[in-house]
Short mmCIF file of C-alpha atoms in Angstrom, two decimals:
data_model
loop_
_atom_site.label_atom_id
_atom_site.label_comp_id
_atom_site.label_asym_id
_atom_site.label_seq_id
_atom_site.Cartn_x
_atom_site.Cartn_y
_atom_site.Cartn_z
CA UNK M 251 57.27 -96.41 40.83
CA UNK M 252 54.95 -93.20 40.47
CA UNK M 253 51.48 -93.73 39.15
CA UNK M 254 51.47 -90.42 37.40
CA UNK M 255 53.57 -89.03 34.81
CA UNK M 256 54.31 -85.61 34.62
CA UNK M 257 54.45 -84.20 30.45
CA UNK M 258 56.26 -81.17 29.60
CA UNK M 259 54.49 -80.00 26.37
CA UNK M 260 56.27 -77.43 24.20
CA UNK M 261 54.12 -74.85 23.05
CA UNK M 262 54.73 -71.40 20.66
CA UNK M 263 53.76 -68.16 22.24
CA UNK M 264 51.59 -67.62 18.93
CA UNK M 265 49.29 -70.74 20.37
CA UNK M 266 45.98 -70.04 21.69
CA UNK M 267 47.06 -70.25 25.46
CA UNK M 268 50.74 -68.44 24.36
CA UNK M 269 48.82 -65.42 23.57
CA UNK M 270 46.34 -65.79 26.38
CA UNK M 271 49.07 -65.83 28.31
CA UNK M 272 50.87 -62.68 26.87
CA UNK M 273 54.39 -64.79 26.16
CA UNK M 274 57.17 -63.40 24.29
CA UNK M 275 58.68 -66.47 23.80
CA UNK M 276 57.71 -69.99 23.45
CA UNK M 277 57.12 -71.92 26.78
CA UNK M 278 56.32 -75.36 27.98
CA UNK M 279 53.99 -76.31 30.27
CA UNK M 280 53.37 -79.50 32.57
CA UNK M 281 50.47 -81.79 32.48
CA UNK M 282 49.81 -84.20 34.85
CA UNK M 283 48.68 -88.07 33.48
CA UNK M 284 47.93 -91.11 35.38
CA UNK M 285 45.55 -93.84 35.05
CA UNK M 286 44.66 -94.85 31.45
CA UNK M 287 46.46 -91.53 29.91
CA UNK M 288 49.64 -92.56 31.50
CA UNK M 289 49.55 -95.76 29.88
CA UNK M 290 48.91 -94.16 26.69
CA UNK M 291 51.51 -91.25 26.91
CA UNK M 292 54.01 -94.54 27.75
CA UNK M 293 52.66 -96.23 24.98
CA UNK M 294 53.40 -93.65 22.73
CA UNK M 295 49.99 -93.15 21.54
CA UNK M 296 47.99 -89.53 21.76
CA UNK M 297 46.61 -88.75 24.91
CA UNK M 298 43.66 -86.06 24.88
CA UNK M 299 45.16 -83.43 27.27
CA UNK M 300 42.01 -81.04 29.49
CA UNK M 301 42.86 -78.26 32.04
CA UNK M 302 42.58 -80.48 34.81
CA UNK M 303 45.66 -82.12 33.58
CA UNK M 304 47.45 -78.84 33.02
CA UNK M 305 46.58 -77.55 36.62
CA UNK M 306 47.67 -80.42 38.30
CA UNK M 307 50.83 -80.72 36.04
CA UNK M 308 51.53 -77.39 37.34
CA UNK M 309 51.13 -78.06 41.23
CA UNK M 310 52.99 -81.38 41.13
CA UNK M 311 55.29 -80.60 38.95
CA UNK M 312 56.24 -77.10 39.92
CA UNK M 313 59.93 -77.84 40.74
CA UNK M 314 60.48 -80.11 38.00
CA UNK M 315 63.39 -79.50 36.33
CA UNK M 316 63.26 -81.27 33.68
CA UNK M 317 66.27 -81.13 31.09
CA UNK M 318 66.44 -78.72 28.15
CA UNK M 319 63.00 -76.90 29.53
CA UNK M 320 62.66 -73.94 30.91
CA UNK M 321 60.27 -74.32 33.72
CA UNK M 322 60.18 -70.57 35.03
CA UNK M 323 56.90 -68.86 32.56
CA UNK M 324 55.42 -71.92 34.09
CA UNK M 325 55.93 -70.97 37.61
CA UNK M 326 55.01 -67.44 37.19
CA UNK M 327 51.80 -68.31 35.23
CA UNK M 328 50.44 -70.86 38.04
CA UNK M 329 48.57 -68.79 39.60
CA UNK M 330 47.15 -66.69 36.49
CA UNK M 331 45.89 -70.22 34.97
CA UNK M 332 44.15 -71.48 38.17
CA UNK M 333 42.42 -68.11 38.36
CA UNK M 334 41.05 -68.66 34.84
CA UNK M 335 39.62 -72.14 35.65
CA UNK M 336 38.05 -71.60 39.22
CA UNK M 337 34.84 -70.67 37.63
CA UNK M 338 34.65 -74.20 35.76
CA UNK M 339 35.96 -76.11 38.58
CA UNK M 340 33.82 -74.54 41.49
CA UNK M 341 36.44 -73.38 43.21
CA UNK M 342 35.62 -69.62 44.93
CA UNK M 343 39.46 -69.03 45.67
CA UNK M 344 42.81 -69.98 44.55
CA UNK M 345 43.33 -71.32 48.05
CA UNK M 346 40.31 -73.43 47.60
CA UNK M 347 41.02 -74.84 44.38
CA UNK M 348 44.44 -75.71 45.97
CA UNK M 349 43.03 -77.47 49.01
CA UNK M 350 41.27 -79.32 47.01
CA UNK M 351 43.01 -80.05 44.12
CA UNK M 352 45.46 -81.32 47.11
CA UNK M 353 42.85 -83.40 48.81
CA UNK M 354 41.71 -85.29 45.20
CA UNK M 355 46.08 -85.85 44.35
CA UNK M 356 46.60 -87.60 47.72
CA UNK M 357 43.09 -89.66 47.49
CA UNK M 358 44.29 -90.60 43.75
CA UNK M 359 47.74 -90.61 43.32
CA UNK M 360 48.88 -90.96 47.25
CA UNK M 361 50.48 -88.41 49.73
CA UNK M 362 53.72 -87.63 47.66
CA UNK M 363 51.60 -86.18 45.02
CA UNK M 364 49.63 -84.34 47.26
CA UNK M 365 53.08 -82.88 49.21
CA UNK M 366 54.33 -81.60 45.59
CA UNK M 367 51.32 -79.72 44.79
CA UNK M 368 50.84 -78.10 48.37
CA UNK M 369 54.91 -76.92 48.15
CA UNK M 370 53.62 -75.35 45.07
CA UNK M 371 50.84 -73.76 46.87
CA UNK M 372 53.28 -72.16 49.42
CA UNK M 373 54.99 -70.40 46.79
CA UNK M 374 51.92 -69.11 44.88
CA UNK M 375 49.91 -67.74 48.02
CA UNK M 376 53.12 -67.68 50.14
CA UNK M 377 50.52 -65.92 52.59
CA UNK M 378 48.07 -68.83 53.25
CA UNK M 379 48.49 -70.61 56.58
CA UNK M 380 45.93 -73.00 55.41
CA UNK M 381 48.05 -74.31 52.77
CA UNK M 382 51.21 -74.32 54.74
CA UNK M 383 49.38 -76.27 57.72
CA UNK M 384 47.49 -78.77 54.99
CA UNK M 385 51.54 -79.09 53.35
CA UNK M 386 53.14 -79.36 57.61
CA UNK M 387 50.59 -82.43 57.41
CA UNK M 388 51.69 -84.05 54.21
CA UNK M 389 55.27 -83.32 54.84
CA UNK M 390 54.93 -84.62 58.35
CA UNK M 391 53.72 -88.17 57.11
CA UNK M 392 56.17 -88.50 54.31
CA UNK M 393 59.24 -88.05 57.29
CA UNK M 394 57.15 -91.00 58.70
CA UNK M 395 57.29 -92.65 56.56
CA UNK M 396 60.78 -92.27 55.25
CA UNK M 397 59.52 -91.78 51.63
CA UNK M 398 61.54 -87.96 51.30
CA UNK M 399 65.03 -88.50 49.00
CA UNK M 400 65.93 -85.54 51.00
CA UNK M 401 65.29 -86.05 54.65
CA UNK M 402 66.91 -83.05 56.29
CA UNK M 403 65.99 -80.55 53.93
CA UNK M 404 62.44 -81.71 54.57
CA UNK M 405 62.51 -81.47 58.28
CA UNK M 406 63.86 -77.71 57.63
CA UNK M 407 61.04 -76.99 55.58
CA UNK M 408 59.09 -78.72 57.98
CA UNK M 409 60.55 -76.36 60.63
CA UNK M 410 60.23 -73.12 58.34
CA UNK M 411 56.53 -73.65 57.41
CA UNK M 412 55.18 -74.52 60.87
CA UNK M 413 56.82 -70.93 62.10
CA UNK M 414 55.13 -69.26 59.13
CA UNK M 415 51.57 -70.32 59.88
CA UNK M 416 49.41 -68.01 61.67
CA UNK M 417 47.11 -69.23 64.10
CA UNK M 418 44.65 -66.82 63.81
CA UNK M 419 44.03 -67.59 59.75
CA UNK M 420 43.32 -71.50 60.86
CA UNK M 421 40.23 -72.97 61.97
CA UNK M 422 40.05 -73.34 65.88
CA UNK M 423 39.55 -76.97 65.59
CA UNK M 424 42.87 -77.38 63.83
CA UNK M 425 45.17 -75.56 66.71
CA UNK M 426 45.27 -78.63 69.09
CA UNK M 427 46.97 -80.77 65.99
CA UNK M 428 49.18 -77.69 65.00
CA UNK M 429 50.55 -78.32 68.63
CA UNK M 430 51.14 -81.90 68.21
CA UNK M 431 52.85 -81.55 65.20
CA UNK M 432 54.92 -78.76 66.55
CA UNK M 433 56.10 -81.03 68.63
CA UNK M 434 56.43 -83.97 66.49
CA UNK M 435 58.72 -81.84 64.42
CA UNK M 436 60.73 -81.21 67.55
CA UNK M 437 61.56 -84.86 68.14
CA UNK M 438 62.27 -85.01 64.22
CA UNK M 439 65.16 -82.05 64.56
CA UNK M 440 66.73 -84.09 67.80
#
């Protein structure tokens, strides 16, 4: 069982963050609980939601498709709502915030969590190599450890991202592991 919960909250697009956001319609948006807040959300008692929960709701659960909800203002506003918090989070980039939003989820709330919110990241900078080689890793580990429901679709994404990342956008020290798990994902495919 997950120790996080992820809460779609409706909202009107004449709220505070609806017309931050410029919507034209109402919207939900995810927010990520775990710890004492998920036991309270299960509980059915209030749980006092921050941005950190709404920026990690919307990494993790960026393909969520939850029923009844449409999930798509949400995916287009990711990025626009991580740019607004870098400031308060000391985060100089959205790639940075990502990274280590990424590294906090899979300290916290294990590698899964981690994997979900750097597949996110590949879609909203689908130009970082970082991300896709910090997801390749994640990814990697969860095939190891046989935790994916969908195995061979993860080995093709696997595949797709490791082709996508360019070398020269990583850090030299990282290029020997690229390698081995280049090959790693070979011996995955056979």
């Amino acid at each position: 069982m997950s120790n996080y919960s992820i809460i779609w909250k409706h909202l009107s697009k004449d709220s505070e963050i609806g017309a931050r956001l410029k919507a034209k319609n109402d919207f939900s948006l995810p927010y990520f609980v775990d710890g004492h807040d998920k036991e309270l959300f299960e509980n059915q008692k209030p749980v006092d939601l921050h941005a950190i929960h709404l920026l990690k709701g919307l990494l993790v659960g960026y393909f969520d498709k939850p029923p009844a909800v449409d999930t798509a203002f949400a995916q287009q506003m990711t990025k626009t709502i991580i740019e607004e918090h870098l400031e308060t989070f000391g985060a100089a980039t959205v790639e940075d915030f990502i990274l280590d939003l990424s590294y906090h989820l899979r300290d916290n709330n294990g590698q899964e969590a981690s994997l979900q919110a750097l597949m996110a990241g590949t879609e909203v900078l689908s130009n970082s190599s970082t991300i896709k080689y910090d997801c390749c890793l994640d990814l990697l580990n969860c095939l190891d450890d046989n935790v994916l429901e969908e195995r061979l679709a993860g080995i093709q994404k696997l595949h797709q991202l490791l082709a996508e990342i360019k070398t020269t956008e990583l850090h030299p020290d990282l290029l020997d592991d690229l390698k081995v798990m280049k090959s790693e994902a070979q011996t995955l495919r056979g």
